[in-house]
Short mmCIF file of C-alpha atoms in Angstrom, two decimals:
data_model
loop_
_atom_site.label_atom_id
_atom_site.label_comp_id
_atom_site.label_asym_id
_atom_site.label_seq_id
_atom_site.Cartn_x
_atom_site.Cartn_y
_atom_site.Cartn_z
CA UNK O 767 -9.18 29.95 -1.83
CA UNK O 768 -6.68 29.15 0.71
CA UNK O 769 -6.72 25.63 -0.26
CA UNK O 770 -6.63 26.53 -3.89
CA UNK O 771 -4.00 28.97 -3.35
CA UNK O 772 -1.94 25.97 -2.02
CA UNK O 773 -2.69 23.80 -4.27
CA UNK O 774 -1.48 25.87 -7.04
CA UNK O 775 2.47 26.63 -5.18
CA UNK O 776 2.23 22.39 -4.98
CA UNK O 777 1.27 22.52 -8.29
CA UNK O 778 4.24 24.67 -8.60
CA UNK O 779 6.55 22.93 -6.47
CA UNK O 780 5.66 19.56 -8.47
CA UNK O 781 6.33 20.78 -11.96
CA UNK O 782 9.64 22.34 -10.48
CA UNK O 783 10.46 18.92 -9.49
CA UNK O 784 10.47 17.40 -12.28
CA UNK O 785 12.51 19.79 -14.68
CA UNK O 786 14.50 16.97 -15.98
CA UNK O 787 18.23 18.78 -15.30
CA UNK O 788 20.14 17.17 -13.73
CA UNK O 789 22.32 19.93 -12.37
CA UNK O 790 18.80 21.06 -10.77
CA UNK O 791 18.29 18.47 -9.53
CA UNK O 792 22.13 17.54 -8.11
CA UNK O 793 21.60 21.15 -6.73
CA UNK O 794 18.41 19.98 -4.80
CA UNK O 795 20.33 17.26 -3.06
CA UNK O 796 23.75 18.31 -3.24
CA UNK O 797 22.96 21.28 -1.29
CA UNK O 798 21.30 19.57 1.08
CA UNK O 799 18.10 22.04 1.34
CA UNK O 800 16.01 20.30 -0.81
CA UNK O 801 12.55 21.13 -1.17
CA UNK O 802 12.02 20.38 2.01
CA UNK O 803 14.23 22.74 3.39
CA UNK O 804 12.93 25.71 0.26
CA UNK O 805 9.35 25.04 1.28
CA UNK O 806 10.03 26.13 4.49
CA UNK O 807 7.86 23.58 6.13
CA UNK O 808 8.18 20.40 5.33
CA UNK O 809 4.99 20.20 3.42
CA UNK O 810 6.64 17.84 0.17
CA UNK O 811 7.98 15.84 2.06
CA UNK O 812 5.61 12.34 1.87
CA UNK O 813 4.83 10.46 5.28
CA UNK O 814 3.26 7.51 3.84
CA UNK O 815 0.36 6.73 1.82
CA UNK O 816 -2.43 4.26 0.85
CA UNK O 817 -1.90 1.00 1.31
CA UNK O 818 -2.65 -0.96 -2.72
CA UNK O 819 -4.22 -4.62 -0.99
CA UNK O 820 -6.06 -5.91 1.38
CA UNK O 821 -3.43 -8.46 2.96
CA UNK O 822 -4.73 -10.70 5.28
CA UNK O 823 -1.98 -12.98 5.37
CA UNK O 824 -3.57 -14.43 9.00
CA UNK O 825 -2.63 -10.61 10.46
CA UNK O 826 0.69 -10.67 9.52
CA UNK O 827 0.94 -8.16 7.40
CA UNK O 828 -0.63 -5.93 9.50
CA UNK O 829 1.53 -7.43 12.44
CA UNK O 830 4.83 -6.86 10.90
CA UNK O 831 3.65 -3.32 10.04
CA UNK O 832 2.31 -2.05 12.78
CA UNK O 833 5.54 -3.59 14.95
CA UNK O 834 7.86 -1.11 13.16
CA UNK O 835 9.85 1.06 14.85
CA UNK O 836 9.43 4.54 15.48
CA UNK O 837 10.81 7.18 12.87
CA UNK O 838 13.79 8.08 13.52
CA UNK O 839 14.11 11.62 15.52
CA UNK O 840 15.58 12.99 11.65
CA UNK O 841 12.24 12.57 10.19
CA UNK O 842 10.43 14.39 12.58
CA UNK O 843 12.93 17.37 13.54
CA UNK O 844 15.09 18.13 10.21
CA UNK O 845 11.56 19.94 8.81
CA UNK O 846 9.32 21.83 10.57
CA UNK O 847 6.41 19.84 10.35
CA UNK O 848 3.84 22.24 12.23
CA UNK O 849 2.22 21.74 15.21
CA UNK O 850 0.25 19.00 14.42
CA UNK O 851 0.91 15.94 16.44
CA UNK O 852 1.19 13.01 14.85
CA UNK O 853 0.90 10.99 16.83
CA UNK O 854 -1.57 11.36 19.80
CA UNK O 855 -3.87 9.17 18.59
CA UNK O 856 -5.87 9.72 22.00
CA UNK O 857 -5.93 13.82 20.62
CA UNK O 858 -7.98 12.80 18.29
CA UNK O 859 -10.59 15.36 18.92
CA UNK O 860 -14.44 15.03 19.78
CA UNK O 861 -15.62 15.73 16.47
CA UNK O 862 -18.24 13.42 14.76
CA UNK O 863 -16.88 12.78 11.41
CA UNK O 864 -20.13 11.28 10.14
CA UNK O 865 -21.82 14.39 10.20
CA UNK O 866 -19.65 15.88 7.24
CA UNK O 867 -21.19 13.58 4.59
CA UNK O 868 -23.95 11.57 3.83
CA UNK O 869 -21.80 8.30 4.57
CA UNK O 870 -25.52 6.28 3.77
CA UNK O 871 -25.50 2.59 5.17
CA UNK O 872 -22.04 2.51 4.82
CA UNK O 873 -21.69 4.54 8.13
CA UNK O 874 -20.50 2.80 11.57
CA UNK O 875 -21.37 5.55 13.63
CA UNK O 876 -18.80 6.02 16.14
CA UNK O 877 -16.70 3.92 16.57
CA UNK O 878 -13.55 4.68 17.93
CA UNK O 879 -10.06 3.63 15.93
CA UNK O 880 -7.92 6.45 18.07
CA UNK O 881 -4.94 3.45 18.49
CA UNK O 882 -5.27 1.69 14.94
CA UNK O 883 -2.90 5.45 14.23
CA UNK O 884 -0.43 3.37 14.52
CA UNK O 885 3.15 4.32 13.18
CA UNK O 886 4.12 1.21 10.32
CA UNK O 887 7.89 1.80 10.19
CA UNK O 888 10.11 0.88 8.12
CA UNK O 889 10.17 -3.00 7.71
CA UNK O 890 13.64 -3.80 5.59
CA UNK O 891 15.49 -0.39 6.88
CA UNK O 892 18.93 -1.16 9.27
CA UNK O 893 18.50 1.39 11.98
CA UNK O 894 21.88 1.54 12.27
CA UNK O 895 23.10 3.10 8.98
CA UNK O 896 24.02 6.23 8.40
CA UNK O 897 20.89 8.61 6.50
CA UNK O 898 21.42 11.49 5.27
CA UNK O 899 19.29 14.36 6.43
CA UNK O 900 17.88 15.40 3.64
CA UNK O 901 13.88 15.37 3.13
CA UNK O 902 13.06 15.59 -0.12
CA UNK O 903 10.49 13.33 -1.90
CA UNK O 904 12.19 13.55 -4.98
CA UNK O 905 13.16 9.38 -5.01
CA UNK O 906 13.72 7.14 -6.77
CA UNK O 907 14.73 8.77 -9.64
CA UNK O 908 13.81 6.86 -12.13
CA UNK O 909 16.11 7.72 -16.42
CA UNK O 910 14.26 10.70 -17.74
CA UNK O 911 11.78 11.22 -15.60
CA UNK O 912 14.17 14.19 -13.83
CA UNK O 913 11.35 13.70 -10.54
CA UNK O 914 10.99 11.33 -8.58
CA UNK O 915 9.12 9.41 -7.20
CA UNK O 916 6.40 9.45 -4.51
CA UNK O 917 5.03 6.26 -3.94
CA UNK O 918 4.82 5.20 -0.20
CA UNK O 919 6.49 1.86 -0.06
CA UNK O 920 8.18 0.05 4.08
CA UNK O 921 11.04 2.34 3.22
CA UNK O 922 9.59 6.03 2.73
CA UNK O 923 7.48 6.19 5.12
CA UNK O 924 10.08 6.22 8.72
CA UNK O 925 12.68 7.28 6.57
CA UNK O 926 13.74 10.20 5.44
CA UNK O 927 16.96 10.02 3.12
CA UNK O 928 18.40 12.41 -0.21
CA UNK O 929 20.32 12.86 -2.99
CA UNK O 930 23.68 11.82 -2.54
CA UNK O 931 25.72 14.76 -1.50
CA UNK O 932 28.73 15.49 -4.71
CA UNK O 933 31.23 15.60 -1.82
CA UNK O 934 32.94 12.76 -0.40
CA UNK O 935 32.98 10.93 2.89
CA UNK O 936 30.06 9.90 2.90
CA UNK O 937 29.75 7.03 5.52
CA UNK O 938 28.86 3.70 4.75
CA UNK O 939 26.13 2.47 5.00
CA UNK O 940 24.37 5.89 4.13
CA UNK O 941 21.12 5.69 1.74
CA UNK O 942 19.83 7.51 -0.64
CA UNK O 943 17.21 7.76 -3.81
CA UNK O 944 19.75 9.11 -6.34
CA UNK O 945 23.09 9.70 -7.79
CA UNK O 946 25.06 12.60 -7.50
CA UNK O 947 25.08 13.82 -11.00
CA UNK O 948 27.74 12.05 -13.77
CA UNK O 949 28.03 9.01 -11.73
CA UNK O 950 28.57 5.87 -13.39
CA UNK O 951 28.32 2.46 -13.47
CA UNK O 952 30.83 -0.12 -12.72
CA UNK O 953 29.66 -3.90 -13.52
CA UNK O 954 31.54 -6.01 -11.15
CA UNK O 955 31.21 -9.64 -9.94
CA UNK O 956 27.06 -9.24 -12.18
CA UNK O 957 26.28 -6.44 -10.62
CA UNK O 958 26.03 -2.73 -11.25
CA UNK O 959 27.86 -0.39 -8.70
CA UNK O 960 28.14 3.38 -9.69
CA UNK O 961 31.37 5.15 -8.65
CA UNK O 962 31.99 8.23 -8.16
CA UNK O 963 33.56 11.31 -6.19
CA UNK O 964 36.23 8.63 -4.65
CA UNK O 965 32.79 6.42 -3.75
CA UNK O 966 31.11 3.56 -3.97
CA UNK O 967 27.53 3.26 -4.74
CA UNK O 968 25.80 -0.23 -4.60
CA UNK O 969 22.06 0.20 -6.51
CA UNK O 970 20.10 -2.09 -4.70
CA UNK O 971 15.15 -1.96 -4.54
CA UNK O 972 14.10 -1.86 -1.44
CA UNK O 973 10.72 -3.51 -1.50
CA UNK O 974 10.14 -1.45 -5.35
CA UNK O 975 12.08 1.33 -5.06
CA UNK O 976 15.58 2.13 -6.37
CA UNK O 977 17.89 3.27 -3.38
CA UNK O 978 21.72 3.56 -3.10
CA UNK O 979 23.64 2.63 -0.62
CA UNK O 980 27.55 3.36 0.18
CA UNK O 981 29.20 0.57 0.26
CA UNK O 982 33.03 0.01 0.68
CA UNK O 983 35.32 -0.71 -2.62
CA UNK O 984 33.46 -4.33 -4.46
CA UNK O 985 36.21 -5.43 -6.00
CA UNK R 285 -6.71 27.05 8.37
CA UNK R 286 -7.37 23.33 7.14
CA UNK R 287 -10.77 21.76 8.05
CA UNK R 288 -8.74 19.88 10.45
CA UNK R 289 -11.05 18.57 12.00
CA UNK R 290 -13.33 17.50 9.82
CA UNK R 291 -10.83 14.39 9.32
CA UNK R 292 -10.50 13.44 12.80
CA UNK R 293 -12.33 10.44 14.04
CA UNK R 294 -15.44 10.21 16.71
CA UNK R 295 -14.95 9.44 19.90
CA UNK R 296 -18.10 8.65 20.27
CA UNK R 297 -21.39 6.94 22.40
CA UNK R 298 -21.01 3.39 20.37
CA UNK R 299 -17.32 3.08 21.61
CA UNK R 300 -18.29 3.85 24.57
CA UNK R 301 -20.76 1.10 24.74
CA UNK R 302 -18.54 -0.74 22.90
CA UNK R 303 -15.42 -0.65 25.59
CA UNK R 304 -18.01 -1.32 28.65
CA UNK R 305 -19.73 -3.96 26.99
CA UNK R 306 -17.54 -5.63 25.10
CA UNK R 307 -19.19 -5.98 21.23
CA UNK R 308 -18.92 -8.80 20.61
CA UNK R 309 -20.80 -11.79 18.78
CA UNK R 310 -20.05 -14.39 21.97
CA UNK R 311 -21.05 -10.98 24.38
CA UNK R 312 -24.38 -10.56 22.43
CA UNK R 313 -25.04 -13.89 22.79
CA UNK R 314 -24.37 -14.23 26.23
CA UNK R 315 -26.86 -11.21 26.69
CA UNK R 316 -29.10 -12.64 24.72
CA UNK R 317 -29.06 -16.41 26.67
CA UNK R 318 -29.06 -14.72 29.88
CA UNK R 319 -32.39 -12.98 29.07
CA UNK R 320 -33.51 -15.79 28.19
CA UNK R 321 -32.71 -17.91 31.19
CA UNK R 322 -33.87 -14.99 33.06
CA UNK R 323 -36.61 -15.48 30.67
CA UNK R 324 -37.41 -18.81 31.52
CA UNK R 325 -37.41 -19.39 35.42
CA UNK R 326 -39.69 -15.61 35.39
CA UNK R 327 -41.61 -18.76 32.84
CA UNK R 328 -41.72 -20.78 36.10
CA UNK R 329 -44.10 -17.86 38.05
CA UNK R 330 -46.41 -16.32 35.15
CA UNK R 331 -46.85 -16.48 31.78
CA UNK R 332 -46.84 -12.32 31.14
CA UNK R 333 -43.68 -11.77 32.51
CA UNK R 334 -42.05 -14.63 30.19
CA UNK R 335 -43.27 -12.90 27.32
CA UNK R 336 -41.99 -9.70 28.43
CA UNK R 337 -38.27 -11.52 28.69
CA UNK R 338 -38.83 -12.95 25.63
CA UNK R 339 -39.72 -9.21 23.81
CA UNK R 340 -36.33 -8.47 25.90
CA UNK R 341 -33.99 -10.92 24.31
CA UNK R 342 -35.09 -9.61 20.97
CA UNK R 343 -33.80 -5.87 21.85
CA UNK R 344 -30.68 -7.02 22.83
CA UNK R 345 -30.42 -9.30 20.13
CA UNK R 346 -31.68 -6.40 17.98
CA UNK R 347 -27.92 -3.80 20.08
CA UNK R 348 -26.23 -6.94 19.02
CA UNK R 349 -26.69 -6.29 15.47
CA UNK R 350 -26.29 -2.48 15.70
CA UNK R 351 -22.82 -2.80 17.13
CA UNK R 352 -21.80 -5.40 14.91
CA UNK R 353 -22.28 -6.28 11.50
CA UNK R 354 -20.26 -8.85 9.19
CA UNK R 355 -23.17 -9.96 7.15
CA UNK R 356 -23.18 -13.48 5.97
CA UNK R 357 -24.53 -12.40 2.81
CA UNK R 358 -21.40 -10.29 2.38
CA UNK R 359 -18.92 -12.52 3.24
CA UNK R 360 -21.13 -15.13 1.22
CA UNK R 361 -20.57 -12.90 -1.84
CA UNK R 362 -16.74 -12.54 -1.21
CA UNK R 363 -15.86 -16.54 -0.64
CA UNK R 364 -17.94 -16.88 -4.52
CA UNK R 365 -16.09 -14.10 -6.10
CA UNK R 366 -12.62 -16.51 -4.65
CA UNK R 367 -14.34 -19.38 -6.01
CA UNK R 368 -14.59 -18.68 -9.44
CA UNK R 369 -11.05 -16.60 -8.78
CA UNK R 370 -10.22 -20.32 -8.12
CA UNK R 371 -11.17 -21.21 -11.34
CA UNK R 372 -9.82 -18.80 -14.19
CA UNK R 373 -6.50 -21.07 -15.85
CA UNK R 374 -5.66 -17.92 -17.37
CA UNK R 375 -7.10 -14.14 -17.26
CA UNK R 376 -5.36 -10.76 -18.28
CA UNK R 377 -6.62 -7.64 -15.60
CA UNK R 378 -5.80 -4.69 -16.38
CA UNK R 379 -6.99 -2.36 -13.75
CA UNK R 380 -6.89 1.75 -13.40
CA UNK R 381 -6.03 3.47 -10.44
CA UNK R 382 -5.36 5.78 -8.65
CA UNK R 383 -2.90 6.13 -5.09
CA UNK R 384 -3.00 9.11 -2.32
CA UNK R 385 -0.26 9.82 -1.56
CA UNK R 386 0.35 12.09 2.47
CA UNK R 387 2.18 14.95 2.32
CA UNK R 388 4.07 15.38 5.76
CA UNK R 389 1.31 18.67 6.20
CA UNK R 390 -1.25 16.23 6.14
CA UNK R 391 -2.36 16.66 2.42
CA UNK R 392 -3.53 14.35 0.01
CA UNK R 393 -2.01 13.97 -3.10
CA UNK R 394 -3.70 12.02 -5.70
CA UNK R 395 -1.56 9.70 -8.23
CA UNK R 396 -2.75 7.77 -11.78
CA UNK R 397 -1.83 4.52 -12.71
CA UNK R 398 -2.17 1.64 -14.43
CA UNK R 399 -2.16 -2.46 -13.07
CA UNK R 400 -1.49 -5.30 -15.96
CA UNK R 401 -1.96 -8.43 -14.36
CA UNK R 402 -1.68 -11.77 -16.62
CA UNK R 403 -1.63 -15.12 -14.74
CA UNK R 404 -1.31 -18.65 -15.71
CA UNK R 405 -2.51 -20.42 -12.88
CA UNK R 406 -0.74 -21.98 -11.36
CA UNK R 407 2.97 -20.61 -12.09
CA UNK R 408 3.57 -17.79 -14.48
CA UNK R 409 3.38 -14.22 -13.95
CA UNK R 410 3.27 -11.11 -15.37
CA UNK R 411 2.32 -7.86 -13.50
CA UNK R 412 2.96 -4.45 -15.97
CA UNK R 413 2.94 -1.88 -12.85
CA UNK R 414 3.07 2.06 -13.76
CA UNK R 415 1.75 5.21 -12.14
CA UNK R 416 2.73 8.45 -12.45
CA UNK R 417 6.26 7.81 -10.62
CA UNK R 418 7.21 4.50 -10.78
CA UNK R 419 7.08 2.00 -13.91
CA UNK R 420 7.84 -1.84 -13.45
CA UNK R 421 6.89 -4.48 -14.16
CA UNK R 422 7.08 -8.36 -12.06
CA UNK R 423 8.29 -11.25 -14.56
CA UNK R 424 7.30 -14.97 -12.30
CA UNK R 425 7.37 -18.30 -14.76
CA UNK R 426 7.81 -20.86 -12.63
CA UNK R 427 11.64 -20.32 -11.71
CA UNK R 428 12.74 -16.56 -11.20
CA UNK R 429 11.04 -13.59 -9.88
CA UNK R 430 12.44 -10.98 -11.76
CA UNK R 431 11.24 -6.95 -10.70
CA UNK R 432 12.53 -4.89 -13.81
CA UNK R 433 11.96 -1.02 -13.16
CA UNK R 434 12.11 -0.26 -17.89
CA UNK R 435 13.40 3.65 -17.57
CA UNK R 436 16.29 2.78 -14.95
CA UNK R 437 17.62 -0.26 -16.77
CA UNK R 438 17.49 -1.33 -13.33
CA UNK R 439 16.00 -5.46 -12.89
CA UNK R 440 17.46 -7.52 -10.33
CA UNK R 441 16.54 -11.99 -9.41
CA UNK R 442 15.79 -14.05 -7.04
CA UNK R 443 14.49 -17.67 -7.15
CA UNK R 444 11.98 -17.81 -6.76
CA UNK R 445 9.32 -21.39 -5.32
CA UNK R 446 6.94 -23.06 -7.99
CA UNK R 447 3.59 -21.88 -7.35
CA UNK R 448 2.25 -18.25 -7.74
CA UNK R 449 0.54 -19.05 -4.17
CA UNK R 450 4.38 -19.16 -2.49
CA UNK R 451 5.24 -17.05 -4.56
CA UNK R 452 2.61 -14.02 -3.57
CA UNK R 453 3.71 -14.28 -0.23
CA UNK R 454 7.96 -14.31 -1.32
CA UNK R 455 6.33 -10.96 -3.07
CA UNK R 456 4.76 -9.43 0.26
CA UNK R 457 6.73 -11.04 3.69
CA UNK R 458 10.16 -11.50 2.26
CA UNK R 459 10.80 -8.53 -0.55
CA UNK R 460 8.10 -6.35 1.04
CA UNK R 461 6.77 -5.18 -2.57
CA UNK R 462 3.73 -3.55 -2.50
CA UNK R 463 2.61 -5.15 -5.27
CA UNK R 464 -1.12 -3.53 -5.90
CA UNK R 465 -4.06 -5.79 -5.54
CA UNK R 466 -1.99 -8.76 -4.81
CA UNK R 467 -5.21 -9.86 -2.87
CA UNK R 468 -6.34 -11.51 -6.57
CA UNK R 469 -4.19 -14.19 -5.08
CA UNK R 470 -4.91 -15.04 -1.86
CA UNK R 471 -8.35 -14.34 -2.25
CA UNK R 472 -9.77 -18.58 -2.44
CA UNK R 473 -6.69 -19.27 -0.48
CA UNK R 474 -6.46 -20.04 3.00
CA UNK R 475 -3.86 -16.89 3.52
CA UNK R 476 -7.23 -14.73 2.65
CA UNK R 477 -8.49 -14.97 6.45
CA UNK R 478 -11.81 -13.44 5.90
CA UNK R 479 -12.19 -14.97 10.18
CA UNK R 480 -10.45 -11.95 10.25
CA UNK R 481 -13.16 -8.96 8.92
CA UNK R 482 -14.29 -6.77 11.66
CA UNK R 483 -16.86 -5.87 9.81
CA UNK R 484 -18.94 -6.23 6.53
CA UNK R 485 -21.90 -4.88 4.51
CA UNK R 486 -23.99 -5.09 1.78
CA UNK R 487 -24.46 -1.55 0.53
CA UNK R 488 -26.76 -1.92 -2.43
CA UNK R 489 -25.95 -2.39 -6.56
CA UNK R 490 -23.32 0.34 -8.19
CA UNK R 491 -22.60 0.12 -12.22
CA UNK R 492 -19.39 -0.33 -13.19
CA UNK R 493 -17.90 0.22 -16.79
CA UNK R 494 -21.43 -0.82 -18.00
CA UNK R 495 -21.75 -3.67 -15.38
CA UNK R 496 -24.05 -4.43 -12.94
CA UNK R 497 -21.69 -5.10 -10.28
CA UNK R 498 -22.76 -5.46 -6.24
CA UNK R 499 -21.51 -3.07 -3.68
CA UNK R 500 -20.11 -4.42 -0.64
CA UNK R 501 -18.26 -2.24 2.53
CA UNK R 502 -15.39 -4.36 4.72
CA UNK R 503 -13.50 -3.17 7.91
CA UNK R 504 -10.53 -5.44 7.92
CA UNK R 505 -6.94 -4.57 10.05
CA UNK R 506 -6.19 -1.86 9.66
CA UNK R 507 -7.92 -0.63 6.38
CA UNK R 508 -11.55 -0.17 5.45
CA UNK R 509 -12.28 -1.69 2.20
CA UNK R 510 -14.83 -1.74 -0.23
CA UNK R 511 -15.59 -4.01 -3.47
CA UNK R 512 -17.63 -4.49 -6.18
CA UNK R 513 -18.79 -8.11 -7.49
CA UNK R 514 -20.29 -8.21 -10.81
CA UNK R 515 -23.18 -9.75 -10.98
CA UNK R 516 -24.61 -13.16 -12.90
CA UNK R 517 -22.67 -15.91 -13.82
CA UNK R 518 -19.27 -14.04 -13.86
CA UNK R 519 -18.90 -12.91 -10.25
CA UNK R 520 -15.38 -10.95 -10.55
CA UNK R 521 -14.62 -7.91 -8.81
CA UNK R 522 -15.15 -4.72 -10.74
CA UNK R 523 -13.47 -1.94 -8.24
CA UNK R 524 -11.38 -1.90 -5.34
CA UNK R 525 -12.03 0.98 -3.06
CA UNK R 526 -9.51 0.26 0.24
CA UNK R 527 -9.05 3.58 2.87
CA UNK R 528 -6.00 3.24 4.76
CA UNK R 529 -7.11 4.30 8.79
CA UNK R 530 -3.60 3.54 10.41
CA UNK R 531 -3.21 7.44 9.17
CA UNK R 532 -5.77 10.39 10.27
CA UNK R 533 -5.75 11.36 6.73
CA UNK R 534 -7.09 8.09 5.66
CA UNK R 535 -5.55 8.21 2.05
CA UNK R 536 -7.39 6.50 -0.78
CA UNK R 537 -5.94 3.99 -3.49
CA UNK R 538 -8.89 2.70 -5.78
CA UNK R 539 -8.78 0.57 -8.17
CA UNK R 540 -11.55 -0.46 -11.43
CA UNK R 541 -10.50 -3.36 -13.01
CA UNK R 542 -11.12 -4.61 -16.42
CA UNK R 543 -11.40 -8.71 -17.12
CA UNK R 544 -9.96 -10.71 -19.55
CA UNK R 545 -11.09 -14.54 -19.24
CA UNK R 546 -8.80 -17.37 -20.47
CA UNK R 547 -6.49 -15.40 -22.85
CA UNK R 548 -4.00 -17.55 -24.01
CA UNK R 549 0.41 -15.70 -23.55
CA UNK R 550 2.81 -16.95 -25.17
CA UNK R 551 5.10 -18.79 -22.34
CA UNK R 552 8.20 -15.94 -23.00
CA UNK R 553 5.76 -13.10 -21.90
CA UNK R 554 6.43 -14.72 -18.19
CA UNK R 555 10.43 -14.98 -18.44
CA UNK R 556 12.36 -11.83 -18.41
CA UNK R 557 15.67 -11.52 -20.53
CA UNK R 558 17.90 -8.87 -20.48
CA UNK R 559 18.60 -6.25 -22.99
CA UNK R 560 22.43 -5.15 -23.74
CA UNK R 561 21.58 -2.22 -21.78
CA UNK R 562 19.90 -3.78 -18.26
CA UNK R 563 22.21 -3.87 -15.10
CA UNK R 564 21.03 -6.51 -12.77
CA UNK R 565 20.88 -5.03 -9.00
CA UNK R 566 20.54 -5.95 -5.51
CA UNK R 567 16.87 -6.56 -3.43
CA UNK R 568 16.64 -5.89 -0.41
CA UNK R 569 15.02 -8.84 1.84
CA UNK R 570 12.78 -7.82 4.39
CA UNK R 571 13.96 -7.27 7.83
CA UNK R 572 11.53 -9.02 10.18
#
């Protein structure tokens, strides 16, 4: 029952996130609150997602992921995430999960996989950049879609950054998942930039997700 | 109250047994060998004792099989499928997908999507990848690799190696594109690495989209994965399910695949030509 109420709340939150209203989007991001703060529990930030390929690659891929840096402090402290410790593999309890359902002959028995709970990190993030603290999940706002992109990608897993604030003094190197409203493109040197409020943004793909890096005047 | 307990994996007896006995095939072999040697020694003294020891050898081998299951038939099926995929000079594969995202709360939300691979060996690929949140198209024509967001009108382009196989490495390792089902390009190549499969079993027959397929389950790296392979003389994958183990919420990706073998493609579909509203942006490289 409680769970279904939660689902409804989430559904509502998703719906409101999809409101194709730039002003709303800006308030969410620019206000520095975002869903994480409004939800009161950080409930709408994504921490990761499912692998979409098996990988292999002689273990390189796996190594690259598991060798990633720890999540930045902001991801853990920016919102109240409750009392669950997600990183302590050792605390994962004695519950036999094979009892929950008949897993047929897929049941591999009680194999301990505690140590596999490694931080997959963010492979392609410059750790030294000044990342905005907005923990909003609504990233990578596809045009006309108003909401965002919840897909896991190497950055989304480890870093929280939100909509660029509509104020000045954004630090060079800051990264955002979306632009302030009315931030027009500025083609220069074969690439597109955005310029508004005296700030230059360079859109870029990180993995398959678009984000915006604050840069010096490229001209 | 969420049923968190049900998500938690167990610390079980078998695990401890594995730790103590080092559950590897070699260890199992050694154990069996040791037992056999003892049996041989005993045989000098008494034929009866030798018989008993031989029984013990069988028991030890059985125990080892239970602890670590890599069924050669499962690996063989993978290899047969891979070999078959390599024979396809061109194919179009359309997959209906679901992918879980884990919220910070640990709750899973599922997003649907579709991914279409149009492939012409050895040097042309178009991938149309649309989910509930993200639309992307990837173009590769043997010279350039382009990633395009049709709704945002952004594209990024980079020079690419002359073959799909090398380009798959670029896509995964250098650009960090978590392209769904990129395994299609790995299977049948050196990088598929079936050696890193920790367990593999034959689950049994299944019907996927009316086709008779055989289900297999594997554990490899930090995922459990299942593959359903079509029975008969065209062993293509019918369905794939990947469970990510590195997050205790165990998010899942699943894809049901439809195949069109050796279609003819217009060469133009592999080359990206920017429209007047399309804007070029950069693509970050993975810093390892």
